[in-house]
Amino acid sequence: MSLKKIASMTGVSVSTVSRVLNDASPTCASKETKDKVWKAAREIGYRPNEAARQLKKSDKSIKKSTSSTTSTITIILARVTSLEADPFFFELFRHLEIELMKEQILIQQVIYAEESLTQTLPDSDGIIILGRCSRALLSHITSLNRNVVGIWRNSMNFDVDEVICDGEKAAEIAMHHLLSLGHKNIAYIGDCSYESRYIGYCNTLIQNHLSMDYSLIKHTNQSAEEAEKAFLSLLEKRSHGKAEVSAVFCANDASAIRVLELLQKQKKNTRTSISVISIDDIDDAQNTKPYLTTVHIPREGMAHMAVKLLTDRIEGGHTDTVRIEFSCRIMNRESCYANAGHP
């Protein structure tokens, strides 16, 4: 099927279709256009012309011919019930679509975690799991298909291939950045149920001989809505002198963006600035006011290596378990300030 077919189905130009299918950046097209293009591509089972791709890269002769057999995979969403509900996983999924298309692999189905234990999994060549899942679910999946790759923050020490970016290390990077600016009263908004980012938050406080102020810790499901309730509660306590807080560490960007929006509304009533930092570095982190300081999780690289691992396993290239860990880094922008009185 050609790009022209997708252009006809979606009402956009062939050049726009090509940009969307080859570029996950937020500037290549509007979200609505990208959604329409990818939906049409999945519907018709679009596969890129590998020969044309190779010719574009080099004038050398093509040594590898396009396989007539197309692999299919199932993607299981373990941490969210909707891609629309979590920008991080939505952007990671977009990168996966591009990488899978490059390898001429079709997505057979996208399943949410709670559905995976109650229905028969599609007979796919392989499975990619987005987000850490329960051991019960992982055992169920591997009993049905041994070609499995998980993309999550921390290793599950299980017998599946993993692509990880350590959430605990990411949290420590965020906390050390705040500490370097003189902050000691640092609130936490996010999942506190032995979650790696919360562990990183706690460990950093302990290592720096700072006491745990549980009035500054707000357990949420890491949605923007619950982050709003949590932060408004912190602001209320702060205004009544019941809590001192100079900085807020949010477990993800979606929560932090909502906090920044609230701070803009509360600006007249807030005597001093509150620093905000988070983890993910989603596209919207650079559309906030001020721009959000966050820890970058390399979604594109993680998606690329996950597909490479799965392809190699499907083709029998490796049988032992492989773990690939990506590093993370601070994206120092405008939402963190030196604490008053800090030299």
CSV table of N, CA and C in Angstrom, one decimal, residues 194-318:
chain,number,residue,atom,x,y,z
A,194,TYR,N,6.0,2.0,47.1
A,194,TYR,CA,7.3,1.4,46.8
A,194,TYR,C,7.7,1.5,45.3
A,195,GLU,N,7.4,2.7,44.8
A,195,GLU,CA,7.7,3.0,43.4
A,195,GLU,C,9.1,3.6,43.3
A,196,SER,N,9.9,3.3,42.3
A,196,SER,CA,11.3,3.6,42.2
A,196,SER,C,11.6,5.1,42.3
A,197,ARG,N,10.7,6.0,41.8
A,197,ARG,CA,11.0,7.4,41.9
A,197,ARG,C,10.8,7.9,43.3
A,198,TYR,N,9.8,7.3,44.0
A,198,TYR,CA,9.6,7.7,45.4
A,198,TYR,C,10.8,7.2,46.3
A,199,ILE,N,11.3,6.0,46.0
A,199,ILE,CA,12.5,5.5,46.7
A,199,ILE,C,13.7,6.4,46.5
A,200,GLY,N,13.9,6.9,45.3
A,200,GLY,CA,14.9,7.8,45.0
A,200,GLY,C,14.8,9.1,45.8
A,201,TYR,N,13.6,9.6,45.9
A,201,TYR,CA,13.3,10.8,46.7
A,201,TYR,C,13.7,10.6,48.1
A,202,CYS,N,13.2,9.5,48.7
A,202,CYS,CA,13.4,9.2,50.1
A,202,CYS,C,14.9,9.0,50.4
A,203,ASN,N,15.6,8.2,49.5
A,203,ASN,CA,17.0,7.9,49.7
A,203,ASN,C,17.9,9.1,49.7
A,204,THR,N,17.5,10.0,48.8
A,204,THR,CA,18.3,11.3,48.7
A,204,THR,C,18.2,12.1,49.9
A,205,LEU,N,17.0,12.2,50.5
A,205,LEU,CA,16.8,12.9,51.7
A,205,LEU,C,17.6,12.3,52.9
A,206,ILE,N,17.5,11.0,53.0
A,206,ILE,CA,18.3,10.3,54.0
A,206,ILE,C,19.8,10.5,53.9
A,207,GLN,N,20.3,10.3,52.6
A,207,GLN,CA,21.7,10.5,52.4
A,207,GLN,C,22.2,11.9,52.7
A,208,ASN,N,21.3,12.8,52.6
A,208,ASN,CA,21.7,14.2,52.9
A,208,ASN,C,21.3,14.7,54.3
A,209,HIS,N,21.0,13.7,55.1
A,209,HIS,CA,20.6,14.0,56.6
A,209,HIS,C,19.5,14.9,56.7
A,210,LEU,N,18.5,14.8,55.8
A,210,LEU,CA,17.3,15.6,55.9
A,210,LEU,C,16.1,14.7,56.4
A,211,SER,N,15.3,15.3,57.3
A,211,SER,CA,14.3,14.5,57.9
A,211,SER,C,13.1,14.4,56.9
A,212,MET,N,12.4,13.3,57.0
A,212,MET,CA,11.2,13.0,56.2
A,212,MET,C,10.0,13.8,56.7
A,213,ASP,N,9.5,14.8,56.0
A,213,ASP,CA,8.3,15.5,56.4
A,213,ASP,C,7.1,14.9,55.7
A,214,TYR,N,6.4,14.0,56.3
A,214,TYR,CA,5.3,13.3,55.6
A,214,TYR,C,4.1,14.2,55.2
A,215,SER,N,4.1,15.4,55.8
A,215,SER,CA,3.0,16.4,55.4
A,215,SER,C,3.3,16.9,54.0
A,216,LEU,N,4.6,16.7,53.5
A,216,LEU,CA,5.0,17.2,52.2
A,216,LEU,C,4.9,16.1,51.1
A,217,ILE,N,4.5,14.9,51.5
A,217,ILE,CA,4.4,13.7,50.6
A,217,ILE,C,3.0,13.5,50.2
A,218,LYS,N,2.7,13.5,49.0
A,218,LYS,CA,1.3,13.4,48.5
A,218,LYS,C,1.2,12.2,47.5
A,219,HIS,N,0.5,11.1,48.0
A,219,HIS,CA,0.4,10.0,47.1
A,219,HIS,C,-0.7,10.2,46.1
A,220,THR,N,-0.4,10.0,44.8
A,220,THR,CA,-1.3,10.1,43.7
A,220,THR,C,-1.2,8.9,42.7
A,221,ASN,N,-2.1,8.9,41.8
A,221,ASN,CA,-2.0,7.9,40.7
A,221,ASN,C,-1.2,8.5,39.5
A,222,GLN,N,-0.6,9.6,39.8
A,222,GLN,CA,0.3,10.3,38.8
A,222,GLN,C,-0.4,10.9,37.7
A,223,SER,N,-1.7,11.2,37.9
A,223,SER,CA,-2.5,11.9,36.9
A,223,SER,C,-2.4,13.4,37.2
A,224,ALA,N,-2.7,14.2,36.2
A,224,ALA,CA,-2.7,15.6,36.4
A,224,ALA,C,-3.8,16.0,37.3
A,225,GLU,N,-5.0,15.3,37.3
A,225,GLU,CA,-6.1,15.7,38.2
A,225,GLU,C,-5.7,15.5,39.6
A,226,GLU,N,-5.1,14.4,39.9
A,226,GLU,CA,-4.7,14.1,41.3
A,226,GLU,C,-3.6,15.0,41.8
A,227,ALA,N,-2.7,15.3,40.8
A,227,ALA,CA,-1.6,16.3,41.2
A,227,ALA,C,-2.2,17.6,41.5
A,228,GLU,N,-3.2,18.0,40.9
A,228,GLU,CA,-3.9,19.3,41.2
A,228,GLU,C,-4.4,19.3,42.6
A,229,LYS,N,-5.1,18.3,43.0
A,229,LYS,CA,-5.6,18.2,44.4
A,229,LYS,C,-4.5,18.2,45.4
A,230,ALA,N,-3.5,17.4,45.1
A,230,ALA,CA,-2.3,17.3,46.0
A,230,ALA,C,-1.6,18.7,46.2
A,231,PHE,N,-1.4,19.4,45.1
A,231,PHE,CA,-0.7,20.6,45.2
A,231,PHE,C,-1.5,21.7,45.9
A,232,LEU,N,-2.8,21.7,45.6
A,232,LEU,CA,-3.7,22.7,46.3
A,232,LEU,C,-3.7,22.5,47.8
A,233,SER,N,-3.6,21.2,48.2
A,233,SER,CA,-3.5,20.9,49.6
A,233,SER,C,-2.2,21.4,50.2
A,234,LEU,N,-1.1,21.3,49.5
A,234,LEU,CA,0.1,21.8,49.9
A,234,LEU,C,0.1,23.3,50.0
A,235,LEU,N,-0.5,24.0,49.0
A,235,LEU,CA,-0.6,25.5,49.1
A,235,LEU,C,-1.4,25.9,50.3
A,236,GLU,N,-2.5,25.2,50.5
A,236,GLU,CA,-3.3,25.6,51.7
A,236,GLU,C,-2.6,25.5,53.0
A,237,LYS,N,-1.9,24.4,53.2
A,237,LYS,CA,-1.1,24.2,54.4
A,237,LYS,C,0.0,25.3,54.5
A,238,ARG,N,0.6,25.6,53.4
A,238,ARG,CA,1.7,26.6,53.3
A,238,ARG,C,1.1,28.0,53.7
A,239,SER,N,0.0,28.3,53.2
A,239,SER,CA,-0.6,29.6,53.4
A,239,SER,C,-1.0,29.8,54.9
A,240,HIS,N,-1.3,28.7,55.6
A,240,HIS,CA,-1.7,28.7,57.0
A,240,HIS,C,-0.5,28.4,57.9
A,241,GLY,N,0.7,28.4,57.3
A,241,GLY,CA,1.9,28.2,58.1
A,241,GLY,C,2.0,26.8,58.7
A,242,LYS,N,1.3,25.8,58.1
A,242,LYS,CA,1.3,24.4,58.6
A,242,LYS,C,2.4,23.6,57.8
A,243,ALA,N,2.9,24.1,56.8
A,243,ALA,CA,4.0,23.4,56.0
A,243,ALA,C,4.9,24.4,55.3
A,244,GLU,N,6.2,24.1,55.4
A,244,GLU,CA,7.1,24.9,54.6
A,244,GLU,C,7.5,24.1,53.4
A,245,VAL,N,7.4,24.7,52.3
A,245,VAL,CA,7.8,24.0,51.0
A,245,VAL,C,8.3,25.1,50.1
A,246,SER,N,9.5,24.8,49.6
A,246,SER,CA,10.2,25.7,48.6
A,246,SER,C,10.3,25.1,47.2
A,247,ALA,N,10.1,23.8,47.2
A,247,ALA,CA,10.2,23.1,45.9
A,247,ALA,C,9.3,21.9,45.9
A,248,VAL,N,8.9,21.5,44.7
A,248,VAL,CA,8.0,20.3,44.5
A,248,VAL,C,8.7,19.4,43.4
A,249,PHE,N,8.8,18.1,43.8
A,249,PHE,CA,9.3,17.1,42.9
A,249,PHE,C,8.1,16.3,42.5
A,250,CYS,N,7.7,16.3,41.2
A,250,CYS,CA,6.6,15.5,40.7
A,250,CYS,C,7.2,14.3,40.0
A,251,ALA,N,6.5,13.2,40.1
A,251,ALA,CA,7.0,11.9,39.6
A,251,ALA,C,7.0,11.9,38.1
A,252,ASN,N,6.1,12.7,37.5
A,252,ASN,CA,6.1,12.8,36.0
A,252,ASN,C,5.8,14.2,35.5
A,253,ASP,N,6.0,14.4,34.2
A,253,ASP,CA,5.8,15.7,33.7
A,253,ASP,C,4.3,16.2,33.7
A,254,ALA,N,3.4,15.2,33.4
A,254,ALA,CA,2.0,15.5,33.4
A,254,ALA,C,1.6,16.2,34.7
A,255,SER,N,2.0,15.7,35.8
A,255,SER,CA,1.7,16.2,37.1
A,255,SER,C,2.4,17.6,37.3
A,256,ALA,N,3.6,17.7,36.9
A,256,ALA,CA,4.4,19.0,37.0
A,256,ALA,C,3.8,20.1,36.2
A,257,ILE,N,3.3,19.8,35.0
A,257,ILE,CA,2.7,20.8,34.1
A,257,ILE,C,1.5,21.3,34.8
A,258,ARG,N,0.7,20.5,35.4
A,258,ARG,CA,-0.5,21.0,36.1
A,258,ARG,C,-0.1,21.8,37.3
A,259,VAL,N,0.9,21.5,38.0
A,259,VAL,CA,1.4,22.3,39.1
A,259,VAL,C,1.8,23.7,38.6
A,260,LEU,N,2.5,23.7,37.5
A,260,LEU,CA,3.0,25.0,37.0
A,260,LEU,C,1.8,25.9,36.6
A,261,GLU,N,0.8,25.2,36.0
A,261,GLU,CA,-0.5,26.0,35.6
A,261,GLU,C,-1.1,26.6,36.9
A,262,LEU,N,-1.2,25.8,38.0
A,262,LEU,CA,-1.7,26.3,39.2
A,262,LEU,C,-0.9,27.4,39.8
A,263,LEU,N,0.4,27.3,39.7
A,263,LEU,CA,1.3,28.4,40.2
A,263,LEU,C,1.1,29.7,39.5
A,264,GLN,N,0.8,29.6,38.2
A,264,GLN,CA,0.6,30.8,37.4
A,264,GLN,C,-0.7,31.5,37.8
A,265,LYS,N,-1.7,30.7,38.2
A,265,LYS,CA,-3.0,31.2,38.7
A,265,LYS,C,-2.9,31.8,40.1
A,266,GLN,N,-2.0,31.2,40.9
A,266,GLN,CA,-1.8,31.6,42.3
A,266,GLN,C,-0.7,32.6,42.4
A,267,LYS,N,-0.1,33.1,41.3
A,267,LYS,CA,1.1,33.9,41.4
A,267,LYS,C,0.9,35.1,42.3
A,268,LYS,N,-0.2,35.8,42.3
A,268,LYS,CA,-0.5,37.0,43.1
A,268,LYS,C,-0.5,36.7,44.6
A,269,ASN,N,-1.0,35.5,44.9
A,269,ASN,CA,-1.1,35.1,46.3
A,269,ASN,C,0.1,34.3,46.8
A,270,THR,N,1.1,34.1,46.0
A,270,THR,CA,2.2,33.4,46.4
A,270,THR,C,3.4,34.3,46.6
A,271,ARG,N,3.9,34.5,47.8
A,271,ARG,CA,4.9,35.5,48.1
A,271,ARG,C,6.2,35.1,47.5
A,272,THR,N,6.6,33.8,47.6
A,272,THR,CA,7.9,33.4,47.0
A,272,THR,C,7.7,32.4,46.0
A,273,SER,N,8.6,32.2,45.1
A,273,SER,CA,8.5,31.3,44.0
A,273,SER,C,8.7,29.9,44.6
A,274,ILE,N,8.0,28.9,44.0
A,274,ILE,CA,8.2,27.5,44.3
A,274,ILE,C,8.8,26.8,43.1
A,275,SER,N,9.9,26.2,43.3
A,275,SER,CA,10.6,25.4,42.2
A,275,SER,C,9.8,24.1,41.9
A,276,VAL,N,9.8,23.8,40.7
A,276,VAL,CA,9.1,22.6,40.2
A,276,VAL,C,10.0,21.8,39.3
A,277,ILE,N,10.2,20.5,39.6
A,277,ILE,CA,11.0,19.6,38.8
A,277,ILE,C,10.3,18.3,38.6
A,278,SER,N,10.6,17.5,37.6
A,278,SER,CA,9.9,16.2,37.4
A,278,SER,C,10.8,15.3,36.5
A,279,ILE,N,10.1,14.2,36.0
A,279,ILE,CA,10.8,13.2,35.2
A,279,ILE,C,10.0,12.9,34.0
A,280,ASP,N,10.7,12.8,32.8
A,280,ASP,CA,10.1,12.3,31.6
A,280,ASP,C,10.6,13.1,30.4
A,281,ASP,N,10.5,14.5,30.5
A,281,ASP,CA,10.9,15.4,29.3
A,281,ASP,C,10.0,15.1,28.1
A,282,ILE,N,8.7,15.1,28.3
A,282,ILE,CA,7.7,15.0,27.2
A,282,ILE,C,7.8,16.3,26.4
A,283,ASP,N,7.2,16.2,25.2
A,283,ASP,CA,7.2,17.3,24.3
A,283,ASP,C,6.6,18.6,24.9
A,284,ASP,N,5.6,18.5,25.7
A,284,ASP,CA,4.9,19.7,26.3
A,284,ASP,C,5.7,20.3,27.4
A,285,ALA,N,6.8,19.7,27.8
A,285,ALA,CA,7.7,20.3,28.9
A,285,ALA,C,8.3,21.6,28.4
A,286,GLN,N,8.4,21.8,27.1
A,286,GLN,CA,8.9,23.1,26.6
A,286,GLN,C,7.8,24.0,26.1
A,287,ASN,N,6.6,23.7,26.5
A,287,ASN,CA,5.5,24.6,26.2
A,287,ASN,C,4.8,25.2,27.4
A,288,THR,N,5.5,25.0,28.6
A,288,THR,CA,5.0,25.5,29.8
A,288,THR,C,5.5,26.9,30.1
A,289,LYS,N,4.9,27.6,31.1
A,289,LYS,CA,5.4,28.9,31.5
A,289,LYS,C,5.6,28.8,33.0
A,290,PRO,N,6.8,28.9,33.5
A,290,PRO,CA,8.1,28.8,32.8
A,290,PRO,C,8.3,27.4,32.2
A,291,TYR,N,9.4,27.3,31.3
A,291,TYR,CA,9.7,26.0,30.8
A,291,TYR,C,10.1,25.1,31.9
A,292,LEU,N,9.6,23.8,31.8
A,292,LEU,CA,9.8,22.9,32.9
A,292,LEU,C,11.2,22.2,32.9
A,293,THR,N,11.8,22.3,34.1
A,293,THR,CA,13.0,21.6,34.3
A,293,THR,C,12.7,20.1,34.7
A,294,THR,N,13.3,19.2,33.9
A,294,THR,CA,12.9,17.8,34.1
A,294,THR,C,14.0,16.9,33.8
A,295,VAL,N,13.9,15.6,34.1
A,295,VAL,CA,14.9,14.6,33.8
A,295,VAL,C,14.5,13.9,32.5
A,296,HIS,N,15.4,13.9,31.5
A,296,HIS,CA,15.1,13.4,30.2
A,296,HIS,C,15.2,11.8,30.2
A,297,ILE,N,14.1,11.2,29.8
A,297,ILE,CA,14.1,9.7,29.6
A,297,ILE,C,14.1,9.5,28.1
A,298,PRO,N,15.1,8.8,27.6
A,298,PRO,CA,15.4,8.7,26.1
A,298,PRO,C,14.4,7.7,25.4
A,299,ARG,N,13.2,8.2,25.2
A,299,ARG,CA,12.1,7.4,24.6
A,299,ARG,C,12.5,6.8,23.3
A,300,GLU,N,13.0,7.7,22.4
A,300,GLU,CA,13.3,7.2,21.0
A,300,GLU,C,14.4,6.1,21.0
A,301,GLY,N,15.4,6.3,21.8
A,301,GLY,CA,16.5,5.2,21.9
A,301,GLY,C,15.9,3.9,22.5
A,302,MET,N,15.1,4.1,23.5
A,302,MET,CA,14.5,2.9,24.2
A,302,MET,C,13.6,2.1,23.2
A,303,ALA,N,12.8,2.8,22.5
A,303,ALA,CA,12.0,2.2,21.5
A,303,ALA,C,12.8,1.5,20.4
A,304,HIS,N,13.8,2.2,19.9
A,304,HIS,CA,14.7,1.6,18.9
A,304,HIS,C,15.3,0.3,19.4
A,305,MET,N,15.9,0.3,20.6
A,305,MET,CA,16.6,-0.9,21.1
A,305,MET,C,15.6,-2.0,21.4
A,306,ALA,N,14.4,-1.7,21.8
A,306,ALA,CA,13.3,-2.7,22.1
A,306,ALA,C,13.0,-3.5,20.9
A,307,VAL,N,12.8,-2.7,19.8
A,307,VAL,CA,12.4,-3.3,18.5
A,307,VAL,C,13.6,-4.2,18.0
A,308,LYS,N,14.8,-3.7,18.1
A,308,LYS,CA,16.0,-4.5,17.7
A,308,LYS,C,16.1,-5.8,18.5
A,309,LEU,N,15.9,-5.7,19.8
A,309,LEU,CA,16.0,-6.9,20.6
A,309,LEU,C,14.9,-7.9,20.2
A,310,LEU,N,13.7,-7.4,20.0
A,310,LEU,CA,12.5,-8.3,19.7
A,310,LEU,C,12.8,-9.0,18.3
A,311,THR,N,13.2,-8.2,17.4
A,311,THR,CA,13.5,-8.7,16.0
A,311,THR,C,14.5,-9.8,16.1
A,312,ASP,N,15.6,-9.5,16.8
A,312,ASP,CA,16.7,-10.5,16.9
A,312,ASP,C,16.2,-11.8,17.6
A,313,ARG,N,15.4,-11.6,18.6
A,313,ARG,CA,14.9,-12.8,19.3
A,313,ARG,C,13.9,-13.6,18.4
A,314,ILE,N,13.1,-12.9,17.7
A,314,ILE,CA,12.1,-13.6,16.8
A,314,ILE,C,12.9,-14.4,15.7
A,315,GLU,N,14.0,-13.8,15.3
A,315,GLU,CA,14.8,-14.5,14.2
A,315,GLU,C,15.8,-15.5,14.8
A,316,GLY,N,15.8,-15.7,16.1
A,316,GLY,CA,16.6,-16.7,16.7
A,316,GLY,C,18.1,-16.2,16.9
A,317,GLY,N,18.3,-14.9,16.9
A,317,GLY,CA,19.6,-14.4,17.1
A,317,GLY,C,20.2,-14.5,18.5
A,318,HIS,N,19.3,-14.5,19.5
A,318,HIS,CA,19.8,-14.7,20.8
A,318,HIS,C,18.7,-15.4,21.6
